Backbone as numpy.savetxt, mean C-alpha at the origin, in Angstrom:
# Nx Ny Nz CAx CAy CAz Cx Cy Cz
58.28 1.33 -44.85 57.68 0.03 -45.16 57.33 -0.67 -43.86
56.17 -1.29 -43.82 55.70 -1.94 -42.59 56.36 -3.29 -42.42
56.89 -3.54 -41.21 57.47 -4.84 -40.90 56.34 -5.80 -40.52
56.02 -6.72 -41.42 54.88 -7.63 -41.21 55.08 -8.50 -39.99
56.29 -8.95 -39.78 56.56 -9.82 -38.62 56.31 -9.10 -37.31
56.82 -7.83 -37.24 56.59 -7.05 -36.01 55.11 -6.75 -35.81
54.40 -6.51 -36.92 52.97 -6.21 -36.84 52.20 -7.39 -36.29
52.57 -8.59 -36.78 51.90 -9.80 -36.29 52.18 -10.00 -34.81
53.44 -9.74 -34.44 53.82 -9.89 -33.03 53.05 -8.92 -32.15
52.94 -7.67 -32.65 52.20 -6.65 -31.89 50.72 -7.04 -31.75
50.14 -7.54 -32.83 48.73 -7.94 -32.82 48.50 -9.08 -31.84
49.46 -10.01 -31.85 49.34 -11.15 -30.94 49.41 -10.71 -29.49
50.36 -9.82 -29.19 50.49 -9.30 -27.81 49.27 -8.50 -27.40
48.75 -7.73 -28.35 47.57 -6.92 -28.06 46.37 -7.79 -27.73
46.23 -8.88 -28.51 45.11 -9.81 -28.27 45.25 -10.46 -26.90
46.50 -10.86 -26.56 46.72 -11.48 -25.25 46.43 -10.51 -24.12
46.81 -9.25 -24.32 46.57 -8.22 -23.29 45.06 -8.01 -23.11
44.38 -7.97 -24.26 42.92 -7.76 -24.21 42.23 -8.90 -23.48
42.69 -10.14 -23.78 42.10 -11.32 -23.14 42.37 -11.31 -21.64
43.58 -10.92 -21.26 43.93 -10.85 -19.83 43.07 -9.83 -19.11
42.82 -8.70 -19.78 41.98 -7.65 -19.18 40.55 -8.15 -18.98
40.07 -8.92 -19.97 38.71 -9.46 -19.86 38.60 -10.44 -18.70
39.62 -11.30 -18.55 39.61 -12.26 -17.44 39.68 -11.56 -16.09
40.48 -10.49 -16.01 40.60 -9.72 -14.77 39.27 -9.07 -14.41
38.59 -8.54 -15.44 37.29 -7.90 -15.22 36.25 -8.91 -14.76
36.35 -10.13 -15.33 35.38 -11.18 -14.97 35.53 -11.60 -13.52
36.80 -11.51 -13.00 37.03 -11.91 -11.60 36.48 -10.89 -10.61
36.30 -9.65 -11.06 35.79 -8.60 -10.17 34.30 -8.77 -9.95
33.82 -8.67 -8.73 32.37 -8.77 -8.50 31.64 -7.63 -9.19
30.56 -8.00 -9.85 29.77 -6.98 -10.56 29.04 -6.09 -9.59
29.15 -4.79 -9.80 28.45 -3.85 -8.93 26.96 -3.95 -9.16
26.16 -4.03 -8.10 24.71 -4.10 -8.29 24.19 -2.84 -8.95
23.26 -3.04 -9.86 22.67 -1.89 -10.54 21.76 -1.14 -9.59
21.88 0.14 -9.55 21.04 0.97 -8.68 19.76 1.30 -9.42
18.66 0.81 -8.89 17.38 1.04 -9.55 16.51 2.03 -8.79
16.90 2.33 -7.55 16.10 3.21 -6.72 16.62 4.64 -6.82
15.75 5.56 -7.20 16.16 6.94 -7.38 16.41 7.68 -6.08
15.68 7.36 -5.04 15.77 8.07 -3.77 16.56 7.21 -2.79
17.73 7.65 -2.31 18.54 6.83 -1.42 17.82 6.46 -0.13
16.86 7.27 0.30 16.13 6.94 1.52 15.26 5.71 1.32
14.80 5.50 0.07 13.95 4.34 -0.22 14.75 3.06 -0.12
16.05 3.12 -0.47 16.88 1.93 -0.41 16.91 1.33 1.00
16.80 2.17 2.00 16.80 1.72 3.38 15.49 0.99 3.69
14.43 1.41 3.05 13.11 0.91 3.41 12.59 -0.22 2.54
13.27 -0.54 1.45 12.81 -1.64 0.62 12.87 -1.33 -0.86
12.38 -2.25 -1.66 12.43 -2.12 -3.11 11.57 -0.98 -3.60
12.15 -0.13 -4.43 11.39 0.96 -5.03 10.67 0.44 -6.27
9.37 0.70 -6.33 8.54 0.20 -7.44 8.09 1.39 -8.26
8.65 1.52 -9.46 8.37 2.70 -10.27 7.35 2.45 -11.36
7.53 1.39 -12.15 6.61 1.16 -13.26 6.20 -0.30 -13.40
6.35 -1.09 -12.34 5.96 -2.50 -12.38 4.47 -2.68 -12.67
3.68 -1.69 -12.24 2.22 -1.80 -12.39 1.68 -0.72 -13.31
2.44 -0.40 -14.35 2.00 0.63 -15.29 0.88 0.14 -16.18
0.90 -1.14 -16.53 -0.12 -1.69 -17.44 -0.63 -3.03 -16.91
-1.80 -3.41 -17.36 -2.41 -4.68 -16.97 -1.89 -5.78 -17.87
-1.35 -6.83 -17.26 -0.85 -7.96 -18.04 -2.01 -8.79 -18.61
-1.69 -9.66 -19.54 -2.72 -10.50 -20.14 -3.20 -11.58 -19.19
-2.30 -12.13 -18.38 -2.67 -13.23 -17.49 -2.17 -13.00 -16.07
-2.97 -13.44 -15.12 -2.62 -13.42 -13.71 -3.05 -14.74 -13.09
-2.27 -15.23 -12.14 -2.65 -16.43 -11.41 -3.80 -16.10 -10.45
-4.65 -17.08 -10.19 -5.82 -16.88 -9.33 -5.61 -17.58 -7.99
-5.76 -16.86 -6.88 -5.62 -17.50 -5.56 -6.65 -18.60 -5.35
-6.31 -19.55 -4.51 -7.23 -20.65 -4.20 -8.41 -20.16 -3.37
-8.18 -19.14 -2.57 -9.18 -18.71 -1.59 -9.67 -17.29 -1.88
-10.85 -16.94 -1.38 -11.40 -15.60 -1.63 -10.51 -14.49 -1.06
-10.62 -13.33 -1.69 -9.93 -12.13 -1.21 -10.96 -11.19 -0.59
-10.67 -10.72 0.61 -11.50 -9.73 1.29 -10.84 -8.37 1.15
-11.59 -7.39 0.66 -11.08 -6.02 0.56 -11.59 -5.22 1.76
-10.67 -4.71 2.57 -11.03 -3.98 3.80 -10.65 -2.51 3.63
-11.66 -1.62 3.69 -11.42 -0.20 3.42 -10.86 0.56 4.62
-10.39 1.77 4.35 -9.77 2.60 5.36 -10.72 3.57 6.04
-10.15 4.55 6.72 -10.90 5.57 7.45 -11.84 6.32 6.50
-13.06 6.55 6.96 -14.09 7.25 6.18 -14.46 6.50 4.90
-14.13 5.22 4.86 -14.40 4.42 3.67 -15.78 3.79 3.68
-16.05 3.03 2.63 -17.36 2.41 2.43 -17.21 1.34 1.37
-18.25 0.56 1.17 -18.27 -0.41 0.08 -18.78 0.29 -1.17
-20.04 0.73 -1.11 -20.64 1.49 -2.21 -21.46 2.62 -1.61
-21.29 3.81 -2.15 -21.99 4.99 -1.65 -22.94 5.50 -2.72
-24.23 5.60 -2.38 -25.22 6.10 -3.33 -25.74 7.45 -2.84
-25.37 8.49 -3.55 -25.75 9.84 -3.15 -27.14 10.23 -3.63
-27.67 9.50 -4.61 -29.00 9.83 -5.15 -29.82 8.56 -5.37
-29.73 7.65 -4.39 -30.50 6.42 -4.50 -30.11 5.65 -5.75
-31.14 5.22 -6.50 -30.90 4.47 -7.74 -30.86 5.37 -8.97
-30.98 6.67 -8.75 -31.00 7.59 -9.88 -29.63 7.71 -10.54
-28.55 7.59 -9.74 -27.19 7.71 -10.26 -26.38 6.48 -9.87
-25.37 6.16 -10.65 -24.51 5.02 -10.28 -23.85 5.25 -8.93
-23.63 4.17 -8.19 -22.98 4.28 -6.89 -21.51 4.60 -7.01
-20.96 5.20 -5.96 -19.53 5.49 -5.89 -18.87 4.34 -5.13
-17.87 3.73 -5.73 -17.21 2.58 -5.13 -15.88 2.98 -4.51
-15.61 2.50 -3.32 -14.33 2.76 -2.68 -13.21 2.13 -3.49
-13.43 0.86 -3.90 -12.44 0.12 -4.68 -12.77 0.33 -6.16
-12.52 1.51 -6.66 -12.98 1.91 -7.99 -12.40 1.02 -9.09
-13.26 0.18 -9.67 -12.86 -0.69 -10.78 -12.05 -1.90 -10.37
-11.62 -1.95 -9.12 -10.74 -3.03 -8.66 -11.51 -4.32 -8.45
-12.65 -4.23 -7.78 -13.47 -5.42 -7.53 -13.88 -6.08 -8.83
-14.35 -5.27 -9.79 -14.81 -5.80 -11.08 -13.66 -6.48 -11.83
-12.49 -5.87 -11.81 -11.34 -6.44 -12.52 -10.93 -7.77 -11.91
-10.97 -7.85 -10.58 -10.61 -9.10 -9.92 -11.59 -10.21 -10.28
-12.88 -9.89 -10.23 -13.89 -10.90 -10.56 -13.79 -11.32 -12.02
-13.46 -10.39 -12.89 -13.29 -10.72 -14.31 -12.13 -11.68 -14.51
-11.18 -11.70 -13.56 -10.05 -12.61 -13.64 -10.26 -13.87 -12.81
-11.52 -14.14 -12.47 -11.86 -15.38 -11.79 -11.57 -15.41 -10.31
-11.34 -14.24 -9.71 -11.04 -14.17 -8.28 -12.33 -13.94 -7.50
-12.54 -14.72 -6.47 -13.71 -14.52 -5.60 -13.39 -13.37 -4.64
-14.19 -12.32 -4.69 -13.92 -11.11 -3.91 -15.06 -10.82 -2.94
-14.70 -10.48 -1.72 -15.66 -10.05 -0.70 -15.29 -8.63 -0.30
-16.24 -7.71 -0.38 -15.98 -6.35 0.07 -16.62 -6.14 1.43
-15.81 -5.75 2.38 -16.31 -5.51 3.74 -16.74 -4.06 3.87
-17.67 -3.82 4.78 -18.12 -2.45 5.05 -18.19 -2.27 6.56
-17.32 -1.42 7.10 -17.24 -1.23 8.54 -17.55 0.23 8.88
-17.83 0.55 10.16 -18.12 1.95 10.53 -17.02 2.89 10.05
-17.40 3.92 9.30 -16.44 4.77 8.60 -15.38 5.38 9.50
-15.78 5.88 10.67 -14.82 6.51 11.57 -14.94 5.96 12.98
-15.44 4.73 13.08 -15.54 4.09 14.37 -14.17 3.67 14.88
-14.12 3.18 16.10 -12.86 2.74 16.69 -12.38 1.48 15.98
-11.12 1.16 16.18 -10.58 -0.08 15.60 -11.37 -1.27 16.11
-11.73 -1.24 17.39 -12.47 -2.36 17.98 -13.83 -2.54 17.28
-14.53 -1.44 17.05 -15.83 -1.50 16.38 -15.70 -1.97 14.93
-14.72 -1.43 14.26 -14.52 -1.77 12.86 -14.08 -3.23 12.71
-13.22 -3.69 13.61 -12.74 -5.07 13.54 -13.87 -6.07 13.78
-14.76 -5.74 14.71 -15.90 -6.61 14.99 -16.78 -6.75 13.76
-17.06 -5.63 13.10 -17.90 -5.66 11.90 -17.18 -6.37 10.75
-15.88 -6.20 10.66 -15.10 -6.89 9.61 -15.24 -8.40 9.77
-15.08 -8.88 11.00 -15.23 -10.31 11.26 -16.62 -10.82 10.92
-17.64 -10.02 11.25 -19.02 -10.42 10.94 -19.26 -10.48 9.44
-18.71 -9.51 8.71 -18.86 -9.50 7.25 -18.22 -10.73 6.63
-17.03 -11.07 7.08 -16.35 -12.24 6.53 -17.13 -13.51 6.85
-17.58 -13.62 8.10 -18.34 -14.81 8.49 -19.60 -14.97 7.66
-20.28 -13.85 7.38 -21.54 -13.90 6.63 -21.35 -14.13 5.13
-20.21 -13.69 4.59 -20.04 -13.72 3.14 -19.08 -14.80 2.62
-18.22 -15.31 3.49 -17.22 -16.29 3.03 -17.74 -17.71 3.02
-18.87 -17.93 3.71 -19.48 -19.27 3.73 -18.50 -20.35 4.20
-17.75 -20.03 5.23 -16.85 -21.02 5.83 -15.51 -21.17 5.14
-15.27 -20.42 4.06 -14.00 -20.53 3.34 -12.91 -19.72 4.03
-11.69 -20.22 3.93 -10.54 -19.44 4.40 -10.34 -18.25 3.46
-9.79 -17.15 3.97 -9.70 -15.94 3.15 -8.32 -15.29 3.25
-8.03 -14.48 2.23 -6.88 -13.57 2.23 -7.44 -12.15 2.31
-6.91 -11.34 3.19 -7.38 -9.96 3.32 -6.38 -9.01 2.67
-6.90 -8.09 1.85 -6.11 -6.98 1.34 -6.73 -5.71 1.91
-5.96 -4.94 2.64 -6.52 -3.80 3.38 -5.78 -2.51 3.04
-6.56 -1.47 2.83 -6.00 -0.14 2.56 -6.06 0.70 3.83
-4.97 1.37 4.16 -4.93 2.34 5.24 -5.39 1.75 6.57
-6.35 2.38 7.23 -6.78 1.92 8.54 -7.35 0.51 8.51
-7.81 0.08 7.35 -8.34 -1.28 7.23 -7.33 -2.33 7.67
-6.04 -2.03 7.51 -5.01 -2.96 7.95 -4.97 -3.11 9.46
-5.28 -2.02 10.18 -5.30 -2.08 11.65 -6.52 -2.86 12.13
-7.66 -2.64 11.46 -8.87 -3.40 11.79 -8.61 -4.90 11.65
-7.99 -5.26 10.52 -7.74 -6.67 10.23 -6.76 -7.26 11.25
-5.72 -6.52 11.57 -4.76 -7.03 12.56 -5.45 -7.28 13.90
-6.30 -6.34 14.32 -7.00 -6.48 15.60 -7.93 -7.69 15.57
-8.68 -7.83 14.48 -9.61 -8.95 14.37 -8.88 -10.28 14.43
-7.77 -10.38 13.68 -7.03 -11.64 13.63 -6.39 -11.96 14.97
-5.78 -10.96 15.60 -5.00 -11.18 16.82 -5.82 -11.19 18.09
-6.78 -10.26 18.18 -7.48 -10.06 19.46 -8.88 -10.70 19.50
-9.61 -10.58 18.41 -10.97 -11.12 18.41 -10.99 -12.62 18.10
-10.17 -13.03 17.17 -10.06 -14.44 16.79 -11.42 -15.12 16.63
-12.27 -14.61 15.73 -13.59 -15.21 15.57 -13.49 -16.68 15.15
-14.30 -17.52 15.78 -14.24 -18.97 15.53 -14.56 -19.33 14.08
-15.45 -18.57 13.47 -15.92 -18.92 12.13 -15.20 -18.16 11.02
-14.02 -17.61 11.35 -13.24 -16.87 10.36 -11.80 -17.38 10.39
-11.31 -17.83 9.23 -9.90 -18.24 9.13 -9.21 -17.37 8.09
-8.23 -16.61 8.56 -7.48 -15.71 7.67 -6.13 -16.35 7.39
-5.81 -16.51 6.11 -4.54 -17.11 5.70 -3.45 -16.06 5.55
-3.84 -14.86 5.08 -2.85 -13.81 4.88 -3.49 -12.44 5.00
-2.66 -11.46 5.34 -3.08 -10.07 5.38 -2.05 -9.24 4.63
-2.51 -8.55 3.59 -1.65 -7.64 2.83 -2.13 -6.23 3.09
-1.30 -5.40 3.70 -1.70 -4.03 4.02 -1.05 -3.06 3.04
-1.82 -2.05 2.65 -1.37 -1.05 1.69 -1.44 0.32 2.34
-0.28 0.89 2.63 -0.19 2.20 3.29 -1.01 2.25 4.57
-0.91 1.21 5.37 -1.58 1.20 6.68 -0.65 1.83 7.72
-1.20 2.70 8.58 -0.34 3.40 9.56 -0.05 2.53 10.78
0.78 1.51 10.61 1.07 0.57 11.69 1.78 1.23 12.87
2.38 2.37 12.62 3.04 3.11 13.70 2.43 4.50 13.85
1.19 4.64 13.39 0.49 5.91 13.48 0.94 6.88 12.41
0.38 8.08 12.46 0.70 9.12 11.49 0.95 10.44 12.19
2.01 11.11 11.79 2.32 12.42 12.36 1.24 13.44 12.04
0.48 13.19 10.96 -0.58 14.12 10.63 -1.72 14.02 11.65
-2.00 12.82 12.15 -3.00 12.66 13.23 -2.53 13.40 14.47
-1.25 13.30 14.79 -0.69 14.03 15.94 -0.91 15.54 15.75
-0.62 16.01 14.55 -0.74 17.44 14.24 -2.18 17.92 14.42
-3.13 17.13 13.94 -4.54 17.52 14.05 -4.96 17.68 15.50
-4.54 16.77 16.35 -4.90 16.87 17.77 -4.22 18.05 18.44
-3.00 18.36 18.02 -2.32 19.53 18.57 -3.03 20.81 18.16
-3.50 20.85 16.92 -4.20 22.03 16.42 -5.54 22.24 17.13
-6.24 21.14 17.37 -7.55 21.24 18.05 -7.34 21.69 19.50
-6.37 21.09 20.16 -6.08 21.44 21.56 -6.95 20.67 22.53
-6.41 20.40 23.70 -7.11 19.61 24.72 -8.43 20.24 25.15
-8.47 21.59 25.23 -9.68 22.26 25.72 -10.84 22.14 24.73
-10.52 22.11 23.44 -11.57 22.07 22.43 -11.97 20.66 22.03
-11.23 19.67 22.49 -11.52 18.28 22.09 -12.94 17.84 22.44
-13.44 18.11 23.67 -14.81 17.69 24.00 -15.84 18.28 23.04
-15.68 19.53 22.66 -16.62 20.16 21.71 -16.51 19.50 20.33
-15.30 19.15 19.96 -15.06 18.47 18.69 -15.81 17.14 18.65
-15.69 16.37 19.72 -16.35 15.07 19.77 -17.88 15.22 19.79
-18.37 16.20 20.55 -19.82 16.41 20.63 -20.42 16.77 19.28
-19.71 17.61 18.53 -20.19 18.01 17.21 -20.39 16.79 16.31
-19.40 15.92 16.27 -19.51 14.74 15.41 -20.55 13.75 15.93
-20.69 13.66 17.25 -21.72 12.79 17.81 -23.11 13.26 17.41
-23.31 14.59 17.38 -24.63 15.15 17.03 -25.01 14.84 15.59
-24.01 14.77 14.71 -24.34 14.50 13.30 -24.19 13.02 12.97
-24.02 12.21 14.02 -24.01 10.77 13.82 -22.73 10.20 13.24
-21.63 10.89 13.43 -20.34 10.42 12.92 -19.48 9.97 14.10
-19.01 8.74 14.04 -18.18 8.22 15.11 -16.83 8.92 15.16
-16.21 8.90 16.33 -14.91 9.58 16.50 -13.84 8.67 17.07
-14.20 7.42 17.27 -13.27 6.50 17.93 -11.96 6.31 17.19
-11.99 6.44 15.87 -10.80 6.16 15.07 -9.72 7.21 15.22
-10.11 8.46 15.41 -9.17 9.56 15.25 -7.94 9.47 16.16
-8.17 9.32 17.45 -7.03 9.31 18.38 -6.23 8.02 18.25
-6.85 6.97 17.73 -6.14 5.70 17.59 -5.13 5.72 16.45
-5.15 6.76 15.65 -4.21 6.85 14.53 -2.96 7.66 14.89
-2.88 8.12 16.14 -1.69 8.86 16.56 -0.52 7.91 16.78
0.67 8.44 16.70 1.86 7.60 16.85 1.98 7.07 18.29
1.59 7.87 19.24 1.68 7.43 20.64 0.75 6.26 20.92
-0.48 6.34 20.42 -1.42 5.25 20.66 -0.93 3.96 20.03
-0.44 4.05 18.80 0.00 2.85 18.10 1.23 2.23 18.77
2.15 3.06 19.22 3.38 2.52 19.81 3.19 2.06 21.25
2.35 2.76 22.01 2.20 2.44 23.44 1.05 1.47 23.71
0.01 1.50 22.89 -1.18 0.71 23.18 -1.41 -0.42 22.16
-1.57 -0.04 20.93 -2.04 -1.01 19.93 -1.01 -2.10 19.62
0.18 -1.70 19.18 1.15 -2.70 18.74 1.60 -3.67 19.83
1.87 -3.20 21.07 2.27 -4.16 22.11 1.19 -5.19 22.42
-0.07 -4.80 22.22 -1.18 -5.70 22.57 -1.76 -6.46 21.37
-1.17 -6.25 20.21 -1.72 -6.87 19.00 -0.62 -7.60 18.24
-0.15 -8.70 18.78 0.93 -9.44 18.10 0.39 -10.16 16.86
1.30 -10.46 15.94 0.91 -11.23 14.76 0.47 -12.63 15.18
-0.49 -13.16 14.46 -1.02 -14.49 14.77 -0.21 -15.57 14.07
0.01 -16.66 14.76 0.71 -17.79 14.17 -0.09 -18.33 12.99
0.60 -18.70 11.94 -0.07 -19.31 10.80 -0.62 -18.33 9.79
-0.54 -17.02 10.08 -1.03 -16.00 9.15 0.18 -15.33 8.49
0.13 -15.19 7.17 1.20 -14.52 6.43 0.89 -13.01 6.36
1.89 -12.19 6.68 1.71 -10.74 6.66 2.61 -10.12 5.58
1.99 -9.33 4.68 2.70 -8.62 3.63 2.31 -7.14 3.70
3.16 -6.26 3.18 2.80 -4.84 3.19 3.47 -4.09 2.05
2.84 -2.98 1.68 3.36 -2.03 0.69 3.26 -0.62 1.26
4.19 0.24 0.86 4.11 1.66 1.19 4.16 2.46 -0.10
4.04 3.77 0.01 4.09 4.63 -1.17 4.70 5.97 -0.81
5.19 6.65 -1.82 5.74 7.99 -1.62 5.34 8.88 -2.79
5.16 10.15 -2.48 4.77 11.11 -3.51 5.36 12.47 -3.14
5.53 13.32 -4.12 5.92 14.71 -3.87 4.81 15.58 -4.45
3.80 15.92 -3.64 2.62 16.63 -4.18 2.93 18.08 -4.56
2.21 18.55 -5.56 2.30 19.95 -5.95 1.60 20.81 -4.90
1.86 22.11 -4.92 1.33 22.98 -3.86 -0.18 23.08 -3.88
-0.82 22.75 -5.02 -2.29 22.81 -5.09 -2.95 21.51 -4.63
-2.16 20.49 -4.37 -2.71 19.20 -3.97 -3.24 19.24 -2.54
-4.31 18.50 -2.29 -4.85 18.38 -0.93 -3.85 17.71 0.00
-2.90 16.99 -0.56 -1.91 16.29 0.25 -0.66 17.14 0.53
-0.62 18.36 0.00 0.60 19.16 0.10 1.00 19.41 1.56
0.07 19.91 2.36 0.41 20.23 3.76 0.60 18.97 4.60
-0.34 18.01 4.56 -0.11 16.80 5.36 1.17 16.08 4.99
1.51 16.09 3.70 2.75 15.45 3.28 3.96 16.12 3.95
3.96 17.45 3.96 5.08 18.18 4.56 5.19 17.89 6.06
4.05 17.79 6.72 4.06 17.51 8.17 4.62 16.12 8.45
4.15 15.14 7.68 4.62 13.76 7.89 6.09 13.62 7.49
6.48 14.26 6.39 7.87 14.16 5.93 8.84 14.72 6.96
8.48 15.81 7.59 9.36 16.45 8.57 9.67 15.51 9.74
8.68 14.74 10.17 8.84 13.91 11.36 9.10 12.44 11.06
8.65 11.98 9.87 8.75 10.54 9.59 9.47 10.20 8.29
9.68 11.19 7.42 10.35 10.89 6.17 9.38 10.70 5.01
9.81 10.04 3.94 9.00 9.87 2.72 7.63 9.27 3.03
6.60 9.78 2.34 5.24 9.33 2.63 4.34 9.55 1.43
3.11 9.04 1.52 2.16 9.14 0.40 1.18 10.29 0.56
1.48 11.17 1.50 0.58 12.30 1.77 -0.11 12.17 3.11
-0.13 10.97 3.67 -0.74 10.74 4.98 0.04 9.71 5.81
0.54 8.68 5.15 1.20 7.58 5.86 2.64 7.43 5.36
3.58 7.41 6.29 4.98 7.28 5.90 5.29 5.85 5.50
6.35 5.71 4.73 6.78 4.36 4.34 7.21 3.57 5.56
7.85 4.22 6.51 8.29 3.52 7.71 7.09 2.98 8.49
6.02 3.77 8.56 4.82 3.33 9.27 4.09 2.23 8.52
4.23 2.20 7.20 3.51 1.22 6.37 4.13 -0.16 6.43
5.36 -0.27 6.89 6.04 -1.56 6.89 5.47 -2.49 7.95
5.08 -3.69 7.51 4.63 -4.71 8.46 4.79 -6.09 7.83
5.33 -7.02 8.57 5.55 -8.35 8.02 6.58 -8.29 6.91
6.32 -8.99 5.81 7.21 -8.97 4.65 6.91 -7.73 3.83
7.85 -6.80 3.83 7.63 -5.54 3.10 7.96 -5.77 1.63
6.95 -5.60 0.77 7.08 -5.92 -0.65 7.64 -4.77 -1.46
7.64 -3.57 -0.92 8.24 -2.46 -1.64 7.47 -1.16 -1.53
8.07 -0.12 -2.13 7.54 1.23 -2.05 7.14 1.71 -3.44
5.90 2.10 -3.59 5.38 2.62 -4.86 5.77 4.09 -4.99
6.40 4.44 -6.09 6.89 5.80 -6.29 5.87 6.67 -7.00
5.78 7.93 -6.55 4.88 8.92 -7.14 3.42 8.47 -7.11
3.03 7.89 -5.98 1.67 7.40 -5.80 1.16 7.93 -4.46
0.02 8.63 -4.47 -0.49 9.16 -3.20 -1.50 8.21 -2.57
-1.99 8.60 -1.40 -2.82 7.72 -0.58 -4.12 7.30 -1.29
-4.65 8.18 -2.14 -5.88 7.85 -2.85 -5.63 7.19 -4.20
-4.48 7.45 -4.80 -4.11 6.72 -6.01 -4.14 5.22 -5.74
-3.82 4.84 -4.52 -3.70 3.43 -4.15 -5.03 2.68 -4.25
-6.15 3.40 -4.25 -7.44 2.73 -4.43 -8.12 3.20 -5.72
-7.29 3.67 -6.64 -7.75 4.07 -7.98 -8.59 5.34 -7.96
-8.41 6.16 -6.93 -9.06 7.47 -6.90 -8.07 8.50 -7.44
-7.48 8.16 -8.55 -6.47 9.02 -9.15 -7.12 10.28 -9.71
-6.45 11.38 -9.50 -6.92 12.66 -10.04 -6.77 12.63 -11.56
-7.90 12.48 -12.26 -7.86 12.36 -13.72 -7.29 13.61 -14.39
-7.57 14.78 -13.81 -7.05 16.03 -14.38 -5.54 16.06 -14.30
-5.01 15.59 -13.18 -3.56 15.56 -13.01 -2.93 14.68 -14.08
-3.51 13.52 -14.33 -2.94 12.62 -15.34 -3.08 13.20 -16.74
-4.15 13.94 -16.97 -4.32 14.56 -18.28 -3.19 15.56 -18.53
-2.88 16.38 -17.51 -1.78 17.34 -17.66 -0.45 16.62 -17.86
-0.28 15.51 -17.16 0.94 14.74 -17.33 1.07 14.23 -18.77
-0.03 13.70 -19.29 0.00 13.16 -20.65 0.27 14.26 -21.67
-0.35 15.43 -21.45 -0.12 16.57 -22.35 1.35 16.96 -22.32
1.96 16.85 -21.16 3.36 17.20 -21.02 4.32 16.11 -21.49
3.75 15.01 -22.02 4.59 13.93 -22.55 5.02 12.90 -21.54
4.45 12.94 -20.32 4.82 11.96 -19.30 3.97 10.70 -19.45
4.57 9.58 -19.10 3.86 8.31 -19.16 3.35 7.93 -17.77
2.12 7.48 -17.71 1.56 7.05 -16.43 2.23 5.75 -16.00
2.74 5.74 -14.76 3.53 4.60 -14.32 2.83 3.74 -13.26
1.62 4.12 -12.88 0.91 3.31 -11.87 -0.53 3.13 -12.27
-0.95 1.88 -12.33 -2.34 1.52 -12.59 -2.80 0.68 -11.39
-3.72 1.22 -10.60 -4.14 0.55 -9.37 -4.73 -0.83 -9.64
-5.44 -0.97 -10.74 -6.04 -2.27 -11.06 -4.94 -3.30 -11.30
-3.90 -2.92 -12.05 -2.78 -3.82 -12.29 -2.10 -4.19 -10.96
-2.04 -3.23 -10.05 -1.42 -3.45 -8.73 -2.17 -4.52 -7.95
-3.49 -4.40 -7.87 -4.27 -5.37 -7.08 -4.29 -6.74 -7.74
-4.33 -6.78 -9.06 -4.26 -8.06 -9.75 -2.92 -8.73 -9.49
-1.87 -7.94 -9.38 -0.55 -8.49 -9.10 -0.46 -9.02 -7.67
-1.11 -8.35 -6.74 -1.14 -8.87 -5.36 -1.84 -10.22 -5.34
-2.96 -10.32 -6.05 -3.67 -11.60 -6.14 -2.77 -12.67 -6.76
-2.03 -12.29 -7.79 -1.09 -13.20 -8.45 -0.03 -13.67 -7.46
0.49 -12.74 -6.66 1.49 -13.06 -5.66 0.93 -14.06 -4.63
-0.29 -13.82 -4.18 -0.93 -14.72 -3.21 -1.11 -16.11 -3.79
-1.50 -16.16 -5.06 -1.68 -17.45 -5.73 -0.36 -18.22 -5.77
0.72 -17.52 -6.09 2.03 -18.16 -6.20 2.59 -18.55 -4.83
2.05 -17.93 -3.78 2.42 -18.33 -2.41 1.58 -19.50 -1.93
0.69 -19.98 -2.79 -0.17 -21.12 -2.44 -1.37 -20.74 -1.60
-1.72 -19.45 -1.63 -2.81 -18.95 -0.81 -4.09 -18.76 -1.62
């Protein structure tokens, strides 16, 4: 037969014990939740996995125009067959989406493979001609970030006021892949290499400026950040399949610099306020040049697409708006 009195006593003690355990647990500091899958990313900043998977319904609009500055071998619009076929856009769908959200956008067009000095000069001229005296925010992909830094710091055009610069996978400390290319060409063959490109009208000034030595010894010491300008940056990392064009360059950069997007390491991409690292995103995904076939195979395999470049750029604009820019 059950002793009711003892049972009540046991229940009371059990409840008190449970309450004491809860209070003890509450006093313990809560362990931070680990959201970053790669421990190396934790050292470099916030890992961004699916923040930009879909386009939100609303985004804040910056007060000032946004200038989009392209990278090496880039362009504003490329027409391969005149007016017979639609033009190829560097910022695929991004410019249109921004304008549809009420953002004033300026697309710059600088010499595709010219030197940083040449590209920066043209960038300043484009802004002066298209901004109509308005202050601007620059969003730059890859080498475009170096052009913008040089223009802001070294050229300081009187008729251009830059409020912020957001760089996306810009090689602020150079790229090991650029080093590798020069090693492969060799000092003896370099003059022939330059002459070949000169004959076909392609500039070569950019190539050596993307090496790690040039950036660390020449560019960065002479190109300090400008007072009054806000600097933000993003990096990316990917693990390309063996058939990807980024497979070999990724391996070269990873060996010497660590996680990278196929061309630019996360460590090199960091400048100013580092906003985070985009996961499973390569250097061309960042401008919406995503391999559609790759995504089709992913979808067939039941994987969900976790990065939408248009959502990413709209979010940068939203961030700038919330910063009062």
